[in-house]
Coordinates of C-alpha atoms in Angstrom, one line a residue:
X2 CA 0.8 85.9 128.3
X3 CA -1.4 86.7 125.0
X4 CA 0.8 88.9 123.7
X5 CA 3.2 88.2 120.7
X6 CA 5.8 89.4 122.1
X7 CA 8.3 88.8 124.6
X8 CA 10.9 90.2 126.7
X9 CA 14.9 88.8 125.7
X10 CA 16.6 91.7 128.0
X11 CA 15.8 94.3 130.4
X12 CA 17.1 97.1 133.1
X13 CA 16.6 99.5 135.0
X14 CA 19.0 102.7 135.6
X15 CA 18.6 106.2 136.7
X16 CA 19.0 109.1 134.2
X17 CA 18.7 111.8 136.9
X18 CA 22.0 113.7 138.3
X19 CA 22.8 114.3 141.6
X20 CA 21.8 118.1 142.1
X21 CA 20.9 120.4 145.0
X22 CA 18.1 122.7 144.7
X23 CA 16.7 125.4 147.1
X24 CA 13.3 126.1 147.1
X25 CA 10.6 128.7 149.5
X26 CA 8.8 125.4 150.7
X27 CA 12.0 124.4 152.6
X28 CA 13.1 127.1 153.7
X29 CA 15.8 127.7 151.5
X30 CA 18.0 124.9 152.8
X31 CA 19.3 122.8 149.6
X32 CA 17.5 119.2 149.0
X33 CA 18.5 116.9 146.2
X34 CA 16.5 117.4 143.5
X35 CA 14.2 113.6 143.0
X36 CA 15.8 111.0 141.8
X37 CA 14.6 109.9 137.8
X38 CA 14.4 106.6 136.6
X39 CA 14.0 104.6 133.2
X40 CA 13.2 101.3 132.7
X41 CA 14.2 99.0 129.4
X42 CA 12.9 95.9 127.6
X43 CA 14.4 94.4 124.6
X44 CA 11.5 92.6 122.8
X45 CA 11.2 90.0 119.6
X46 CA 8.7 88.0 118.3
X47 CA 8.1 85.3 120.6
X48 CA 7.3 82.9 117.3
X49 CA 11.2 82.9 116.5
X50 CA 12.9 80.7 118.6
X51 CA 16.3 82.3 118.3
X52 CA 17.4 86.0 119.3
X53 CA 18.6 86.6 116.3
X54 CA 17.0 89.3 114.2
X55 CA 15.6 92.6 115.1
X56 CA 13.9 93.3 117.9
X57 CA 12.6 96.8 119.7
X58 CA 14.0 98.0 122.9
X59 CA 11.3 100.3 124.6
X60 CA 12.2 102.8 127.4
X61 CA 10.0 104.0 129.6
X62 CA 10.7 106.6 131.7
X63 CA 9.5 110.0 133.9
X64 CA 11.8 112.9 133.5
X65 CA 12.4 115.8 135.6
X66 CA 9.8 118.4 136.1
X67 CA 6.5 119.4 137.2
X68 CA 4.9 122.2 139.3
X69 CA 7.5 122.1 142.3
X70 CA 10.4 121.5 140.3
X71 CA 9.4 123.8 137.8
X72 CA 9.9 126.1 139.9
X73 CA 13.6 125.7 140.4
X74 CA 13.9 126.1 136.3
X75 CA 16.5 128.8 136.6
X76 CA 18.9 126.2 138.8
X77 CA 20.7 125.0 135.6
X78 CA 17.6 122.8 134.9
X79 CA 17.1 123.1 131.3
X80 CA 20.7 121.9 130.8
X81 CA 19.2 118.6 133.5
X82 CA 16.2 118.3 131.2
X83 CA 18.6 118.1 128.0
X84 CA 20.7 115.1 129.5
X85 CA 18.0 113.0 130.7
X86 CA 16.6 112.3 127.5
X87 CA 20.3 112.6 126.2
X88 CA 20.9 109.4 128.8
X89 CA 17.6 107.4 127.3
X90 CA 19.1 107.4 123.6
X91 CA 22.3 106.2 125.3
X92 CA 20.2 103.6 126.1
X93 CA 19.3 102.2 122.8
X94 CA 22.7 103.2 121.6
X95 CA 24.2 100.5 124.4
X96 CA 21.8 97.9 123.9
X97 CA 20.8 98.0 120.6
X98 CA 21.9 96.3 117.3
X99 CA 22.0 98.1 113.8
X100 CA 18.4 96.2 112.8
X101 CA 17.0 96.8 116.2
X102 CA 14.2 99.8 116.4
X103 CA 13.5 101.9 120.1
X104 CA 10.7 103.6 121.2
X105 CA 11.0 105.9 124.4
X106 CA 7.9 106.6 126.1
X107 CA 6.9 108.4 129.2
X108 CA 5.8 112.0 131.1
X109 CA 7.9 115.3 129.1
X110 CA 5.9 117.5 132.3
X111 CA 5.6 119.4 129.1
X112 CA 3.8 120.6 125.7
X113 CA 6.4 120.0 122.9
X114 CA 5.0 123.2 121.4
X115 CA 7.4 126.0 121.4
X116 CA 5.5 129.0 121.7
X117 CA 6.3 132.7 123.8
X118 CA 7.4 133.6 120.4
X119 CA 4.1 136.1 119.3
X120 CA 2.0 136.9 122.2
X121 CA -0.3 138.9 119.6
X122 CA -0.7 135.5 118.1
X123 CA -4.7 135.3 117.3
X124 CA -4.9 132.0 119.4
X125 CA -3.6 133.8 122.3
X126 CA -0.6 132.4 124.2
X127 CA 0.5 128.5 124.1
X128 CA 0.5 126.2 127.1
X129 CA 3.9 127.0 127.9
X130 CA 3.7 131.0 128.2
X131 CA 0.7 131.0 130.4
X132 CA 1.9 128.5 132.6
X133 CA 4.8 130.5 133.2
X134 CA 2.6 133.5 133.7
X135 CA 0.1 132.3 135.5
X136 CA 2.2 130.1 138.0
X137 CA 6.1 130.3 137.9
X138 CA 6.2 134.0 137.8
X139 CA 3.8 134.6 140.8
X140 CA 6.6 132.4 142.9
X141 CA 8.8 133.6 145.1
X142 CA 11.5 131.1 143.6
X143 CA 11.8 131.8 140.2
X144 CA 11.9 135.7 141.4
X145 CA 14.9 134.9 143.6
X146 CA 16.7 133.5 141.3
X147 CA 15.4 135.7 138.5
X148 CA 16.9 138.4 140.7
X149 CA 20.2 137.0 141.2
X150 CA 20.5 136.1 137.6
X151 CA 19.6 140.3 136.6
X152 CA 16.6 138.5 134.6
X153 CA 13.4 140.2 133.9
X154 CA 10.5 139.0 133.2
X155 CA 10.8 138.4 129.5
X156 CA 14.1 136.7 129.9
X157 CA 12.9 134.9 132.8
X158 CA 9.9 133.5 130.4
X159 CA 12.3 132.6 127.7
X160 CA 14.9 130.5 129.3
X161 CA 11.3 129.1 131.0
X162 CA 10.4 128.3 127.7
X163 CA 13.7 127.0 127.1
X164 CA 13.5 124.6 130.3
X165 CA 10.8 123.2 129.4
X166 CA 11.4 122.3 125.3
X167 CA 15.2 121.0 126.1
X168 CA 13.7 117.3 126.0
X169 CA 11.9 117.4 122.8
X170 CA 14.8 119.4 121.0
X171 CA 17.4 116.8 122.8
X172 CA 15.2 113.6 121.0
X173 CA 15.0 115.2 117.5
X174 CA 18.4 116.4 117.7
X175 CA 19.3 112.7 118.2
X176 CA 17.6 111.8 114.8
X177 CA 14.3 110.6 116.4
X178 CA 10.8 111.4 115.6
X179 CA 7.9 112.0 117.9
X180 CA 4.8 109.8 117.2
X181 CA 1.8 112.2 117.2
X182 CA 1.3 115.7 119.1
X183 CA -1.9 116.8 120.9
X184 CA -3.8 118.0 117.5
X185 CA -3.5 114.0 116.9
X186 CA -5.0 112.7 120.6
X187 CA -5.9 115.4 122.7
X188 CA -4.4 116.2 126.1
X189 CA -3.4 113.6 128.4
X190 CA -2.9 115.9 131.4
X191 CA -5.5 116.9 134.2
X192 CA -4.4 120.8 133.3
X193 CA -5.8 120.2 129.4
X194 CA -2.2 119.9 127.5
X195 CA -0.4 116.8 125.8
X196 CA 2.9 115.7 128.4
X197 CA 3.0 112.2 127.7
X198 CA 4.9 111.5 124.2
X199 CA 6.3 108.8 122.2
X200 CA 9.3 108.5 120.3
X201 CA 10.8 106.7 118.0
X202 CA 14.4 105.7 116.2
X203 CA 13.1 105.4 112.6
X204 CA 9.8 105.5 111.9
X205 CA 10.6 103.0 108.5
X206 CA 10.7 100.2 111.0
X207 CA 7.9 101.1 113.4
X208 CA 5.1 103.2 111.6
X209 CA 2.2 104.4 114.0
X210 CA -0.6 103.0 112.1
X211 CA -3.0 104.0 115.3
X212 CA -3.1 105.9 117.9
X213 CA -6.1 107.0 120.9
X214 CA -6.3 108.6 124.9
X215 CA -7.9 106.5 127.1
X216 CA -9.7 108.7 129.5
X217 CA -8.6 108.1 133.1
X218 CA -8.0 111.4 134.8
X219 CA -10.0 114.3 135.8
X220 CA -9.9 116.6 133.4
X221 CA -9.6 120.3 134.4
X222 CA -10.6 120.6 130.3
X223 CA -14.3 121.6 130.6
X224 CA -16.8 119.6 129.1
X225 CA -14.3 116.3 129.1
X226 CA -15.8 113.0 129.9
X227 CA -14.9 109.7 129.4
X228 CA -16.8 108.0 126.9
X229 CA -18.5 105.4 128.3
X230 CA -20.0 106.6 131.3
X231 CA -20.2 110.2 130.5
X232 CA -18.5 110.9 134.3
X233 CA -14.9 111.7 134.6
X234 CA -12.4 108.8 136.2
X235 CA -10.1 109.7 138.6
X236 CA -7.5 106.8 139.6
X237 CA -4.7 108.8 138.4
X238 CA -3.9 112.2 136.8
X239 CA -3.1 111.7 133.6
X240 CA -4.9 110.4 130.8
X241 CA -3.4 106.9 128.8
X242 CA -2.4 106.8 125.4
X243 CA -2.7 103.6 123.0
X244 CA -0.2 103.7 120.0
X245 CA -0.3 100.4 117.5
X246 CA 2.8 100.7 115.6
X247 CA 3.3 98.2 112.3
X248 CA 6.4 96.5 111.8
X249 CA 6.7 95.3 108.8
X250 CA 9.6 97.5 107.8
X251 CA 11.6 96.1 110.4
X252 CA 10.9 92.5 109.6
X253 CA 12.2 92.8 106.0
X254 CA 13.3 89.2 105.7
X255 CA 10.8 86.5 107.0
X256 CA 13.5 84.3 109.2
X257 CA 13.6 87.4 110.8
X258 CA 9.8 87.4 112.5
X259 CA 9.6 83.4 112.3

């Protein structure tokens, strides 16, 4: 109700496709892989009275992943993780008029860094690598399929690593940009990395001016705390993430804002 905004369209659709996976936890018997969802607001300045004008159409959405579903990476899922984000640029391309601005923002279930690349690297191996080593290799899923595949470990690790960077590559390739990386807020996840991003159409009509993590999980990052207590919360397992974005580049002609 205080806010400056306000909503002139919405929806809600789902992004996910209709695959079957097999897994050790069920026996091997196929189950559909979870359903994924986005939602969608088209918002203007509540101040101008008509709809006319530019506006910003956020997504929000959850994509495919995390440490059960990971572990069905070799079951065409990078190709999966490439279309949902693929579907929430679709999105904005539906809905959206040539002065209108998006901003997609949700849960990756992954580091955008690409790394596996040099594991002689001084800082040791990224996010990605070690996850694959210390979790999806020790499963009895990714070996099975690695097996039927004729993958070895190395290969298995770099189509891992592939998996799990297919969204980020997917957004850029659609001429977005991301609004800040983990150097820039820290990690929002309970396992210490950055998985929740933003991204938007063109950053000449919505420039991050400020950004901050609102502590809210419990952190598996030693020494983490949030601020004000000096105790860890634990309501969810992720960690929020503030972004104030200025618009004066979309707002180019003042009819336009009031």
């Amino acid at each position: 109700e205080d806010s400056a905004w306000e909503a002139v369209g919405r929806g809600a659709e789902v992004i996910s496709s209709k695959m079957l996976l097999t897994h050790e936890a069920y026996n091997w018997k196929p189950f559909y892989m979870p359903v994924r969802t986005a939602v969608w607001a088209r918002l203007k300045p509540k101040c101008r009275t008509t709809d006319d004008g530019p506006a910003v159409i956020v997504i929000n959405a959850h994509l495919s992943g995390g440490r059960y579903e990971d572990q069905c990476f070799l079951q065409r899922l990078a190709e999966e993780r490439r279309r949902q984000p693929q579907r929430l640029l679709g999105i904005f391309a539906r809905e959206a008029s040539a002065k209108d601005a998006g901003l997609i923002a949700g849960d990756f279930n992954a580091s955008a860094e690409q790394d596996c690349a040099d594991p002689k690297a001084a800082s040791g191996p990224g996010p990605t690598e070690a996850y694959f080593k210390r979790v999806m290799w020790m499963s009895k899923t990714v070996h099975t399929d690695a097996r039927k595949l004729g993958l070895n470990e190395d290969s298995a690790a770099a189509s891992f690593v592939e998996y799990m960077t297919a969204p980020f590559g997917a957004v850029q390739d659609g001429g977005w940009a991301f609004a800040y990386d983990e150097a820039t807020v820290g990690s929002t996840s309970a396992y210490g990395h950055l998985v929740d991003h933003m991204a938007i159409s063109d950053p000449s009509k919505l420039a991050l001016t400020s950004v901050e993590r609102l502590l809210t999980c419990c952190s598996r990052k030693p020494g983490e705390t949030n601020a004000s207590t000096t105790q860890p919360l634990g309501f969810t397992d992720h960690h929020a993430v503030k972004a104030t974005f200025a618009t004066a580049g979309l707002f180019t002609e003042p009819g336009w804002f009031s």
